[in-house]
CSV table of C-alpha atoms and ligand atoms in Angstrom, one decimal:
chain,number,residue,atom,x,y,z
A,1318,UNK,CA,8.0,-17.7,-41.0
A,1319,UNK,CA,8.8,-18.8,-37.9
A,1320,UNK,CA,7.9,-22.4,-37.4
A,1321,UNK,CA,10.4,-23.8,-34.8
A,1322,UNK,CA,10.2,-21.1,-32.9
A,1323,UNK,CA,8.5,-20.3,-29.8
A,1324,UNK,CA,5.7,-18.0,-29.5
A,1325,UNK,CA,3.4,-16.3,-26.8
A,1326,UNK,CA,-0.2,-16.9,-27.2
A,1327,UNK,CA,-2.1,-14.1,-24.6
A,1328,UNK,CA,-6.0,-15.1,-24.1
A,1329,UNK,CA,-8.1,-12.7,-23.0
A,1330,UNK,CA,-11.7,-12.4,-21.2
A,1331,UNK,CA,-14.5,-12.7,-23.8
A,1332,UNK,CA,-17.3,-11.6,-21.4
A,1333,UNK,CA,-16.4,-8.1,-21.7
A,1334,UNK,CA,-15.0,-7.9,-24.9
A,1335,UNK,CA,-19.1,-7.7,-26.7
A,1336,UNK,CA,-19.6,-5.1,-29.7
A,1337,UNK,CA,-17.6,-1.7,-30.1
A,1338,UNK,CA,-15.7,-2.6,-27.1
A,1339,UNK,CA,-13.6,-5.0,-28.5
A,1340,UNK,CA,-12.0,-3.4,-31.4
A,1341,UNK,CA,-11.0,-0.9,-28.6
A,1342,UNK,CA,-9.8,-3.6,-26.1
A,1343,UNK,CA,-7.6,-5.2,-28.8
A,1344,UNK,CA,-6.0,-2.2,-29.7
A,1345,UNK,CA,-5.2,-1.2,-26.5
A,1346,UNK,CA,-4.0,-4.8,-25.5
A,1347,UNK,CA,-1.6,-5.2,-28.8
A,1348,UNK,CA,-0.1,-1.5,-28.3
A,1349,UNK,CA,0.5,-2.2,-24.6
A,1350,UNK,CA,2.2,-5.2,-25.9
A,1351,UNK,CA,4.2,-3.4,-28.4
A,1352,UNK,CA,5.3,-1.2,-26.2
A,1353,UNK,CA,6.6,-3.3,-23.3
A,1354,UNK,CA,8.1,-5.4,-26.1
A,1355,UNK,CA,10.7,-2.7,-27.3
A,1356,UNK,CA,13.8,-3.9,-24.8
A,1357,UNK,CA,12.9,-7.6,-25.4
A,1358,UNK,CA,14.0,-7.3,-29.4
A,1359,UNK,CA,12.1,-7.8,-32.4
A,1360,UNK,CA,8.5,-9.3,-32.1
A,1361,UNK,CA,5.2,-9.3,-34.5
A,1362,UNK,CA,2.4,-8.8,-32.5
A,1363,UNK,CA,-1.0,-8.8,-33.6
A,1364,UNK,CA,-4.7,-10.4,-32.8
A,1365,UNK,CA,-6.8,-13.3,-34.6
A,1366,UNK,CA,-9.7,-15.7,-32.9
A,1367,UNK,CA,-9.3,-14.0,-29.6
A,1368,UNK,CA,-6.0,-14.4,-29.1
A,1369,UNK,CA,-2.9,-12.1,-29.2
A,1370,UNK,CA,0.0,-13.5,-30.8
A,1371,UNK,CA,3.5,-12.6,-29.9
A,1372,UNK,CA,6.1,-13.9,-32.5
A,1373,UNK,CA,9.9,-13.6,-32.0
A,1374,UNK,CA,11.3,-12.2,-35.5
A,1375,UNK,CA,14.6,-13.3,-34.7
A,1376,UNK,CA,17.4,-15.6,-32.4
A,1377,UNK,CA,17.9,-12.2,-30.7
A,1378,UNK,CA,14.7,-11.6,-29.3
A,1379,UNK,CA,14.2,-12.4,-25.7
A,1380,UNK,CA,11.3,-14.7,-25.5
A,1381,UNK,CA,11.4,-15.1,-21.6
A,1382,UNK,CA,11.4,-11.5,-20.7
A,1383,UNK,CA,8.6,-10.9,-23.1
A,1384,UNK,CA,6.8,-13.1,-21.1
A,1385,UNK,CA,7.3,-12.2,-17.7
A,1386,UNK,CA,6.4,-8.7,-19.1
A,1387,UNK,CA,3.1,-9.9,-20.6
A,1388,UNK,CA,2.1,-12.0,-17.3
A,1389,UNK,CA,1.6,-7.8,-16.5
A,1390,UNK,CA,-0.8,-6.6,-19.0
A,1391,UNK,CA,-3.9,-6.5,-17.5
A,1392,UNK,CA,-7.0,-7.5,-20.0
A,1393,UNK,CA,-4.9,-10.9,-20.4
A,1394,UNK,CA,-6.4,-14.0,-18.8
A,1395,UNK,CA,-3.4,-16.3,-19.7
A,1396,UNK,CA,-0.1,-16.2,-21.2
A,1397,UNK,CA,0.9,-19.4,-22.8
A,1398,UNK,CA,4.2,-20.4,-24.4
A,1399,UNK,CA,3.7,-22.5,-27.5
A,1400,UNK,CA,5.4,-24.3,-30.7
A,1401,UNK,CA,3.6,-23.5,-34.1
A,1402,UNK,CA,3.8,-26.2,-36.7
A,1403,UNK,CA,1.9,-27.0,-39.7
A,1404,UNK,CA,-1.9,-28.1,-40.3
A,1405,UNK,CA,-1.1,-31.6,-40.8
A,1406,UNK,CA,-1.0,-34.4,-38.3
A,1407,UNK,CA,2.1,-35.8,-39.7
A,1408,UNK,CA,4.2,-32.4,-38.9
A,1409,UNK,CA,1.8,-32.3,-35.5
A,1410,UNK,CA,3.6,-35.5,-34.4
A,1411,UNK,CA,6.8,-34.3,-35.3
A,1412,UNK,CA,6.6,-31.2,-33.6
A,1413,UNK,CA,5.2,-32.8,-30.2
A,1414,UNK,CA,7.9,-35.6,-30.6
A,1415,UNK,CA,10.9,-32.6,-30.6
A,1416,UNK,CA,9.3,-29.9,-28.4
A,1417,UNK,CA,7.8,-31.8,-25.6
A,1418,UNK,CA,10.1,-34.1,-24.0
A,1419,UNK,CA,12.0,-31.2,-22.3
A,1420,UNK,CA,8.9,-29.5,-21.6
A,1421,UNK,CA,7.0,-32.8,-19.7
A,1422,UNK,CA,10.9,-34.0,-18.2
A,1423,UNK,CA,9.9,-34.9,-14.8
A,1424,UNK,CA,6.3,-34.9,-14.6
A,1425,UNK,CA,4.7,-37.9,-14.2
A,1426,UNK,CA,1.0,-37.2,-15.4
A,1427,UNK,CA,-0.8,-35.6,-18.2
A,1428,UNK,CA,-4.1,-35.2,-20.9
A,1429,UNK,CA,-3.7,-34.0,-24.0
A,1430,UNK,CA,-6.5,-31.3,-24.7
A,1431,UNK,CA,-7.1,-30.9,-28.1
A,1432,UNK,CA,-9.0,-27.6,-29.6
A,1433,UNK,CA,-10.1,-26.8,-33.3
A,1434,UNK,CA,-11.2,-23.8,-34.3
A,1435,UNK,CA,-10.9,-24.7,-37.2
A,1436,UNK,CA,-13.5,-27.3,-37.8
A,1437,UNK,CA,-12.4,-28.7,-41.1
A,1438,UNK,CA,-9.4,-30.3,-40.1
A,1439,UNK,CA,-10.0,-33.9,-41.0
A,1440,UNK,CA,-9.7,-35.3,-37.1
A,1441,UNK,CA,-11.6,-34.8,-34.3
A,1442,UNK,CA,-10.5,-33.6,-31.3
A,1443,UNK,CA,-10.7,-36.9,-29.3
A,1444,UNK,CA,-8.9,-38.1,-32.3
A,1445,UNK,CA,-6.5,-35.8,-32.3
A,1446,UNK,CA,-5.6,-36.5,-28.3
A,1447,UNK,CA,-5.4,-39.8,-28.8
A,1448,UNK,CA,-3.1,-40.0,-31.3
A,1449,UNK,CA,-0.4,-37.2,-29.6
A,1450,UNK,CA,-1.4,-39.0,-26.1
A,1451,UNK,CA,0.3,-42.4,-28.0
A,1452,UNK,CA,3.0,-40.5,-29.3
A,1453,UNK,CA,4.1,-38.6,-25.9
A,1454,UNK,CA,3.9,-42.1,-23.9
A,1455,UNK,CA,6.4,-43.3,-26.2
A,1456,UNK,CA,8.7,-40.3,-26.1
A,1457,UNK,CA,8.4,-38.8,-22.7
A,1458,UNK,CA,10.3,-42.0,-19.9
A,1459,UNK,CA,7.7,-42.8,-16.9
A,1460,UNK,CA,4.6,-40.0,-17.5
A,1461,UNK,CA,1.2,-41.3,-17.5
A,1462,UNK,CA,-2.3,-40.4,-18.7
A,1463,UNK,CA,-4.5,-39.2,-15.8
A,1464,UNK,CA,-7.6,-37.4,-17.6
A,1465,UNK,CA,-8.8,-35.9,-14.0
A,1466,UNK,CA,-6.2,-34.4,-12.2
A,1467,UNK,CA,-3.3,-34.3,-14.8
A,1468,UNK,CA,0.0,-32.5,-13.3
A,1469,UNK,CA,0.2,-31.1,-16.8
A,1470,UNK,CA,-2.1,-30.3,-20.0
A,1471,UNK,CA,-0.9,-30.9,-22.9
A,1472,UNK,CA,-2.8,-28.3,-26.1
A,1473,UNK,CA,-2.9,-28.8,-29.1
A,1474,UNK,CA,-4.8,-25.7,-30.9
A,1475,UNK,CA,-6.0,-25.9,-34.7
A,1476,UNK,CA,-6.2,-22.4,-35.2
A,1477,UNK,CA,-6.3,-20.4,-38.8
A,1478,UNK,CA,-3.4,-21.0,-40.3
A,1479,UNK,CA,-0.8,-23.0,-38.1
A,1480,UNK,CA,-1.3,-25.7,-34.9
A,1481,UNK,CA,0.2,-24.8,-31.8
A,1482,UNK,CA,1.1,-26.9,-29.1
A,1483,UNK,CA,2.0,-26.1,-25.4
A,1484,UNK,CA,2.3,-27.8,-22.3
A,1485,UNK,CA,0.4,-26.0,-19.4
A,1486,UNK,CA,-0.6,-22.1,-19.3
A,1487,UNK,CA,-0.2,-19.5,-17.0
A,1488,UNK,CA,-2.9,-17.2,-15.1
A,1489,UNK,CA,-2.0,-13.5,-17.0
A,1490,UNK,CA,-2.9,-10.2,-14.7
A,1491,UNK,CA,-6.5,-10.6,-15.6
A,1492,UNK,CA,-8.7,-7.8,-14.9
A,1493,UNK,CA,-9.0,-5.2,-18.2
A,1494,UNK,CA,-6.7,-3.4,-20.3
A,1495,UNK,CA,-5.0,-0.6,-18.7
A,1496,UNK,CA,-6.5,3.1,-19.6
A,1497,UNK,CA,-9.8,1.9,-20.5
A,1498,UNK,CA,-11.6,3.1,-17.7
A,1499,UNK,CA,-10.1,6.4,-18.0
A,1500,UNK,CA,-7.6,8.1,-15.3
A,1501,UNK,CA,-7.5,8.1,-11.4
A,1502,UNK,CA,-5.6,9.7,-9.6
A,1503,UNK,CA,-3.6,7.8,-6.7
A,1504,UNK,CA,-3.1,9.3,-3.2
A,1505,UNK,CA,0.2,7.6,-2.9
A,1506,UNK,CA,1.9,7.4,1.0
A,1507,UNK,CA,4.7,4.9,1.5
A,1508,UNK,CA,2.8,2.8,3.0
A,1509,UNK,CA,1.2,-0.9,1.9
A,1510,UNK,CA,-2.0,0.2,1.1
A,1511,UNK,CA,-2.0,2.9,-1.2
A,1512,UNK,CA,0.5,1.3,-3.6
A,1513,UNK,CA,-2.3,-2.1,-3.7
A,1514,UNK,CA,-5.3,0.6,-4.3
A,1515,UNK,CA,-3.2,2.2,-7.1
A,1516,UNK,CA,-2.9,-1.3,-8.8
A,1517,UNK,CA,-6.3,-2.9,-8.2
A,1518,UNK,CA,-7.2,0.2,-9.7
A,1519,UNK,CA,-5.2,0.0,-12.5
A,1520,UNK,CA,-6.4,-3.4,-12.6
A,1521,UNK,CA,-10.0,-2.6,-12.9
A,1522,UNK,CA,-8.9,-0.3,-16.6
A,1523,UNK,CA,-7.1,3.0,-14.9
A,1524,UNK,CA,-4.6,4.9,-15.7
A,1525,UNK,CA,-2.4,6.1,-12.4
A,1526,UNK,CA,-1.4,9.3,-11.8
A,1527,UNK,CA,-0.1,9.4,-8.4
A,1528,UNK,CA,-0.2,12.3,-5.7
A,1529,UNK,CA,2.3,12.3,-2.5
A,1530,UNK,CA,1.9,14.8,0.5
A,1531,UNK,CA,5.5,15.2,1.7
A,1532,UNK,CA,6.4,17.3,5.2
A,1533,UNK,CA,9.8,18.4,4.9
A,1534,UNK,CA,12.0,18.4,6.8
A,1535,UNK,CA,9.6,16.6,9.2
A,1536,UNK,CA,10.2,14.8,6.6
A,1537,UNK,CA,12.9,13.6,4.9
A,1538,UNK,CA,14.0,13.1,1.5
A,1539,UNK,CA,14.7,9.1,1.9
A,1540,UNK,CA,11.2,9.6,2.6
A,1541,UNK,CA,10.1,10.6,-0.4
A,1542,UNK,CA,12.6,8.3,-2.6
A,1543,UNK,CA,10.7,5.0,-0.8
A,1544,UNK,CA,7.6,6.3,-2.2
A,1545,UNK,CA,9.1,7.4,-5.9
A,1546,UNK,CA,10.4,3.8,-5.7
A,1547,UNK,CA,7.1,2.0,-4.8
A,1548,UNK,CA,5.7,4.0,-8.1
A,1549,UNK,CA,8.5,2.7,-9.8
A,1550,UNK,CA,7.5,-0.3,-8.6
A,1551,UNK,CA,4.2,-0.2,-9.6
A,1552,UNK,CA,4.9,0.3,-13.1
A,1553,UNK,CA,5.9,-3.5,-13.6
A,1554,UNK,CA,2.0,-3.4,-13.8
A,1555,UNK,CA,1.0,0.2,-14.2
A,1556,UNK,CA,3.2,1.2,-16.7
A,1557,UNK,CA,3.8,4.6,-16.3
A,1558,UNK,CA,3.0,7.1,-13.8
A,1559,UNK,CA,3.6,10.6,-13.2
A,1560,UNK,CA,4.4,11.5,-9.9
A,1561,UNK,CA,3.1,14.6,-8.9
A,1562,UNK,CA,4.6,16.1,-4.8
A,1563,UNK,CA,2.5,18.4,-2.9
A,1564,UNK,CA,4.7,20.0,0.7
A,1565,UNK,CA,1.8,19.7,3.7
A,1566,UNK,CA,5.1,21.9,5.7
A,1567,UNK,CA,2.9,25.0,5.9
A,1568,UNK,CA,-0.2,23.7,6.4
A,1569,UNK,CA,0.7,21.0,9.1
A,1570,UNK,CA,3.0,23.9,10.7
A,1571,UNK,CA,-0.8,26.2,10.9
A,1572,UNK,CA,-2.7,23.5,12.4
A,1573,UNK,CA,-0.2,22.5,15.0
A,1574,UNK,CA,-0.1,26.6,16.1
A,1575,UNK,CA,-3.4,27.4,15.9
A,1576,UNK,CA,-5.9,24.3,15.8
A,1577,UNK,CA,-7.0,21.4,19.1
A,1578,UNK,CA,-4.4,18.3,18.5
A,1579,UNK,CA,-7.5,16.1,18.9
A,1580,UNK,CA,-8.0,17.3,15.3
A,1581,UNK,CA,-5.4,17.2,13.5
A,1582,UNK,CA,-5.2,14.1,11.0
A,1583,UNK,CA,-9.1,14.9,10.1
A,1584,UNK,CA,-7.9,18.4,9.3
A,1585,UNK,CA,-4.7,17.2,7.9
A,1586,UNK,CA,-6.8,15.3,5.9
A,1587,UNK,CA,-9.3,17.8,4.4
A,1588,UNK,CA,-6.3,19.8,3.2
A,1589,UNK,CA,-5.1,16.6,1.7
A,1590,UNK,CA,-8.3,15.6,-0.3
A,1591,UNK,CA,-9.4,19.5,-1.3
A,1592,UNK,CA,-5.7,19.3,-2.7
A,1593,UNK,CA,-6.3,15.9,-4.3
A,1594,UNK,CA,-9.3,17.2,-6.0
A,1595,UNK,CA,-7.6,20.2,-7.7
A,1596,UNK,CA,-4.3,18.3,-8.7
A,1597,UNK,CA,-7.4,15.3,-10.4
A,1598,UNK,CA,-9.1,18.3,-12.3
A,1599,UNK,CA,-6.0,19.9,-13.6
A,1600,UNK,CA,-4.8,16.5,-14.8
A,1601,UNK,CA,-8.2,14.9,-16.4
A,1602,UNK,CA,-8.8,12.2,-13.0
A,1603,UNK,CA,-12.2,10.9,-12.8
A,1604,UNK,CA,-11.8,10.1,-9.2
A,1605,UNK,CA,-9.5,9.8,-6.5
A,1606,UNK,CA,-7.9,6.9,-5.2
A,1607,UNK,CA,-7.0,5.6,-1.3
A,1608,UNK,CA,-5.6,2.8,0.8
A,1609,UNK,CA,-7.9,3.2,3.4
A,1610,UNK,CA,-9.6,0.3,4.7
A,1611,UNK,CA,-12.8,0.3,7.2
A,1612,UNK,CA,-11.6,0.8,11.0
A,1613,UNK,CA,-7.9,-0.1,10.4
A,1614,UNK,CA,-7.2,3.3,12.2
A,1615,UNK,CA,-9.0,6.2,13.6
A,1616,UNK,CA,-8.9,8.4,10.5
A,1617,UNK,CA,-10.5,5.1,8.7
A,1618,UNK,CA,-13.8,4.7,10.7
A,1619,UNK,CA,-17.4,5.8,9.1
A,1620,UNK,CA,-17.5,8.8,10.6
A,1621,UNK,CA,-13.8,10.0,9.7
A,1622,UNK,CA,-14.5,9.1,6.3
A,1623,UNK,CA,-17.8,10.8,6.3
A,1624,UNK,CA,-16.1,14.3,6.7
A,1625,UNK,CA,-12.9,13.4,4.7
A,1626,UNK,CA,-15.7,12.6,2.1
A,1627,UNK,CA,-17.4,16.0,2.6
A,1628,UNK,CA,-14.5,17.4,1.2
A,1629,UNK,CA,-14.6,17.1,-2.2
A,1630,UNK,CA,-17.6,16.6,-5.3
A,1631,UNK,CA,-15.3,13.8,-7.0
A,1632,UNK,CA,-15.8,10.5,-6.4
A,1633,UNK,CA,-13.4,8.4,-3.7
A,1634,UNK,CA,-12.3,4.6,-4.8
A,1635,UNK,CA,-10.9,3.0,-2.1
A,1636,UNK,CA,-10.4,-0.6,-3.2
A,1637,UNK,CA,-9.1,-2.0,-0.2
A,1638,UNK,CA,-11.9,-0.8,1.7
A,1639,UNK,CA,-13.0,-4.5,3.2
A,1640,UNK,CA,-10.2,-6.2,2.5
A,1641,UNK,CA,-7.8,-7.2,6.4
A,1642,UNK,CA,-4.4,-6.1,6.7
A,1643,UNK,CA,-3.8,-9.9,5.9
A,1644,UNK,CA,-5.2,-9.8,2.6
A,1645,UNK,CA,-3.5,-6.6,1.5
A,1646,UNK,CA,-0.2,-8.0,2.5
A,1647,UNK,CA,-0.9,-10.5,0.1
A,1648,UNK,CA,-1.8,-8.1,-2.9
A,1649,UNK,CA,1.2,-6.2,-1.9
A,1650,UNK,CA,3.4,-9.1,-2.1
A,1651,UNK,CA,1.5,-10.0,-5.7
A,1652,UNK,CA,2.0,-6.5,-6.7
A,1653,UNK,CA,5.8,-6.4,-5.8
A,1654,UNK,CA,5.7,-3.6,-3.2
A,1655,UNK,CA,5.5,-5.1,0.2
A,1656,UNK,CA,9.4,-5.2,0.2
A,1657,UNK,CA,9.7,-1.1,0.1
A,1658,UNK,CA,6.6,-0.8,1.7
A,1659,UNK,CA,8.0,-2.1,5.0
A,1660,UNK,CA,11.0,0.1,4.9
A,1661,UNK,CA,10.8,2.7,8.2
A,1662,UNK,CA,10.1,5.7,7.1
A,1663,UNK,CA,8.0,8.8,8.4
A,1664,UNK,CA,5.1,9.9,6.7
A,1665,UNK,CA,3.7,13.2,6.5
A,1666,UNK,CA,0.7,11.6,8.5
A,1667,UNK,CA,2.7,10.6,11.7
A,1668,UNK,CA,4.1,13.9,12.5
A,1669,UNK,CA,2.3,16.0,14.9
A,1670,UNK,CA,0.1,12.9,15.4
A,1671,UNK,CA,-2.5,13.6,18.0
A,1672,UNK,CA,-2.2,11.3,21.3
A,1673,UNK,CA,-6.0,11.0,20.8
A,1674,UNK,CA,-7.2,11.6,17.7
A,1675,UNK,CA,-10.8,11.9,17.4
A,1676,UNK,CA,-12.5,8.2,16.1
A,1677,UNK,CA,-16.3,9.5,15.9
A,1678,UNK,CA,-15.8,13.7,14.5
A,1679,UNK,CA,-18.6,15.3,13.9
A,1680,UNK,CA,-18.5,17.3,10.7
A,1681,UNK,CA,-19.5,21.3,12.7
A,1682,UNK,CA,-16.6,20.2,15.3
A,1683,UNK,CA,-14.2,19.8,12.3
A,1684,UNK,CA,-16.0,22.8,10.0
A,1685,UNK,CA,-15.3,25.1,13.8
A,1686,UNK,CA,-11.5,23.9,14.0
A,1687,UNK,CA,-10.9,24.7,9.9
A,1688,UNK,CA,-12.1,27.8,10.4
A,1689,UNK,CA,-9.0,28.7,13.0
A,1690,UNK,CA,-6.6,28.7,10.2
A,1691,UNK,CA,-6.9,30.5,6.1
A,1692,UNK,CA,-7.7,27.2,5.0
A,1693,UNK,CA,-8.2,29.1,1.4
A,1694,UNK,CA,-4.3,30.5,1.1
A,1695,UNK,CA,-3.1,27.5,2.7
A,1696,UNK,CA,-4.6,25.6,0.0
A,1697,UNK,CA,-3.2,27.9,-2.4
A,1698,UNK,CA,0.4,28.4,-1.3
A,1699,UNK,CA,0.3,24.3,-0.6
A,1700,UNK,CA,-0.6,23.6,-4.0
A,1701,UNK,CA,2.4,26.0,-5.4
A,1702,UNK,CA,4.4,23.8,-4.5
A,1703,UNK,CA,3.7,21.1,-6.7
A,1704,UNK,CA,6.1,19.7,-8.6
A,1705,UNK,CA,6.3,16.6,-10.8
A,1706,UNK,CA,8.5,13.0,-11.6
A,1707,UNK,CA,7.3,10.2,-13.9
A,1708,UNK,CA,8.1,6.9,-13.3
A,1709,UNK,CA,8.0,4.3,-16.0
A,1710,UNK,CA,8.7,0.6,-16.3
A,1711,UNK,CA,11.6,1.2,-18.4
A,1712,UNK,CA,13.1,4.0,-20.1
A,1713,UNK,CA,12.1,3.3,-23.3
A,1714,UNK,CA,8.5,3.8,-22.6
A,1715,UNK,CA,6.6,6.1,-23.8
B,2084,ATP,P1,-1.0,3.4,3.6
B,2084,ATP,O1,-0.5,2.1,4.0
B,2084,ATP,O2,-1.4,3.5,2.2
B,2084,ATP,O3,0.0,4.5,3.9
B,2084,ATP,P2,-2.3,3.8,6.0
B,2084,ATP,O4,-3.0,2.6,6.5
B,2084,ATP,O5,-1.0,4.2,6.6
B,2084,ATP,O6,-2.3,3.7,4.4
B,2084,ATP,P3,-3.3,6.5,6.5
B,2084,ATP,O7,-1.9,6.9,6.8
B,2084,ATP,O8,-4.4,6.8,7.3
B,2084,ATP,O9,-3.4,4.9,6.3
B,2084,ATP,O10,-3.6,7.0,5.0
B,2084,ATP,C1,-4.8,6.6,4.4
B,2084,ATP,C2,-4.7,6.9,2.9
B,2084,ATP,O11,-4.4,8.3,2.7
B,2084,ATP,C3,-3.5,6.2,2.3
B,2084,ATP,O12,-3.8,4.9,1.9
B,2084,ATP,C4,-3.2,7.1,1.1
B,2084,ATP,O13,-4.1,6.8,0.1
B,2084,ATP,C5,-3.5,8.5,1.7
B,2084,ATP,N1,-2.3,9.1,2.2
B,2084,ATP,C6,-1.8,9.0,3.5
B,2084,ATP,N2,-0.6,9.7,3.6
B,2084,ATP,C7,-0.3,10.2,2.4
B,2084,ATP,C8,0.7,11.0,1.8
B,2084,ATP,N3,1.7,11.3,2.5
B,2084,ATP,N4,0.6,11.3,0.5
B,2084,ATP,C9,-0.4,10.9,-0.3
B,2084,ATP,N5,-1.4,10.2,0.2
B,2084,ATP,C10,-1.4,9.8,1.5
B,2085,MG,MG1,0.2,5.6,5.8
């Protein structure tokens, strides 16, 4: 046993967690776990009461990777680091008396918050605080009780078998667990917004697979390592995701010889979703994925996304939808991909850019300009191309 040892106690929502669901929820919560656990040594992982435990198993095991790690499974509401000890207020005491001190050094208020799930231990909880909130005033220098706005909370949990106490929690990646909303499929550009759709996404239960439209050698192949990095990247969250790279050289090369310039990131763009929608049927996608956000450029008003739309009988998430620039910054930053994002590099959608694209396109107008190139062998030759990379959070993964 490992009394005297830390452990990680993962919480996760209960709302959504009702009938079948949560067997299912668990599972995929504890495998995720075990998974990501592999390079942080040995660990027991398993569920009881609506929480995940994570036990080290030996001096060896890294507890504070592990829980970095776990702050990334989504499903978990909040990771908390805590001491077990025995059932018994005497070894309670002890416990608090030898674990706290270092843990409180330096703040100067708390409240002891004590929970019992089990409800035969012989104190209350009011009892229970009052007597640990006596025992920490004597062994922490300066602190004091402030039951309203404590700088920290100090828990004491009376769960099955052992008590576990831990001073403050933090906020896991919330959301639910990954893969149990099925599989999306990403349209990944190396910009800011795609890599935040791909995660809120994953957030919400999907698994990413990713799709990037490359223009070589209009574009270049720093290009494309920015946005295998930014998947990379995303895997602190998403895990794993397959990479799949589609050339638009062709295609873009057709439009620019035969098609009005006006039109060419709408056209560009029907290629890119018709392509999209293949690439998510081939590889089980239940819908596709974007950046876009409402107005932020003139392929991203109603009307653009109208005919993009037209394109395809699969549905379109596009998360950041009404979210500012601002706000996906933000995500981005949460995430851990604004730092690549902002790297300068060309995208297959700034070359040939037209000097005034069309904001308000009317779906014949577009239909009229398709029809000046073999939209059906460009498709086919562009999706010939495709080839594949998988990206995971380490290489242990599978
Ligand atoms: P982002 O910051 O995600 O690049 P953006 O604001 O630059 O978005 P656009 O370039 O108009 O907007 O692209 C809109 C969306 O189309 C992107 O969010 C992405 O989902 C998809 N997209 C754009 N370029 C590519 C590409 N080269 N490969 C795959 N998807 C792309
Ligand atoms: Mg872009």
């Amino acid at each position: 046993m490992n009394s005297g040892r830390e452990v990680i106690l993962c919480k996760y929502g209960e709302i959504v967690l009702k009938g079948n669901n949560r067997k299912n929820f668990e599972s995929m919560l504890i495998k995720e776990l075990r998974r990501r656990a592999s390079p942080h040594g040995t660990f027991k992982i398993y569920t009881n009461q609506s929480t995940i435990y994570v036990e080290p198993q030996d001096e060896f095991a890294d507890i504070d990777g592990m829980y970095e790690s776990a702050k990334k499974v989504f499903g978990i509401i909040s990771v908390n680091r805590a001491i077990p000890c025995e059932k018994n207020m005497e070894s309670i005491i002890e416990t608090a008396k030898a674990y706290l001190p270092e843990k409180l050094f330096g703040k100067r208020t708390f409240k002891v918050d004590a929970r019992r799930s089990d409800k035969r231990f012989p104190l209350t909880s009011p009892e229970i605080s009052a007597a640990l909130g006596g025992v920490i005033l004597g062994a922490v220098k300066g602190i004091k009780v402030d039951v309203r706005h404590p700088e920290v909370t100090v828990t004491v949990e009376i769960r099955e078998t052992k008590a576990y106490i831990r001073a403050g929690q933090e906020s896991g990646a919330g959301g639910l667990p990954l893969r149990s909303a099925g599989r999306g499929l990403l349209l990944l550009s190396g910009g800011i917004d795609s890599p935040v759709a791909g995660c809120m996404m994953a957030k919400r239960g999907l698994e990413i697979e990713a799709l990037h439209f490359e223009s070589f050698p209009y574009t270049s192949e720093r290009a494309l390592e920015k946005v295998l990095t930014l998947a990379e990247e995303m895997c602190q969250f998403c895990s794993k995701i397959h990479v799949h790279i589609i050339s638009l050289t062709k295609v873009q090369e057709a439009l620019r010889d035969n098609c009005e310039e006006d039109y060419f990131t709408l056209l560009l763009r029907m290629f890119m979703m018709k392509l999209s929608e293949r690439c998510a049927l081939e590889y089980k996608c239940g819908a596709l994925i974007t950046g876009e956000s409402l107005g932020q450029v003139a392929s991203q008003t109603l009307s653009a996304i109208a005919v993009t739309d037209s394109a395809v009988n699969i549905p379109v998430l596009r998360p950041c939808i009404g979210l500012d620039k601002s706000e996906i910054v933000e995500q981005a930053r949460h995430f851990g991909t604004f730092e690549t994002s902002i790297l300068p590099f060309e995208d297959c959608c700034t070359v040939f850019t037209p000097r005034h694209p069309k904001t308000q396109p009317k779906l014949e107008d577009v239909m009229a300009e398709l029809a000046k190139v073999n939209f059906e062998e460009l498709l086919e030759d562009a999706y010939a191309t495709m080839r594949t990379e998988t990206k995971l959070i380490f290489e242990s993964y599978r």
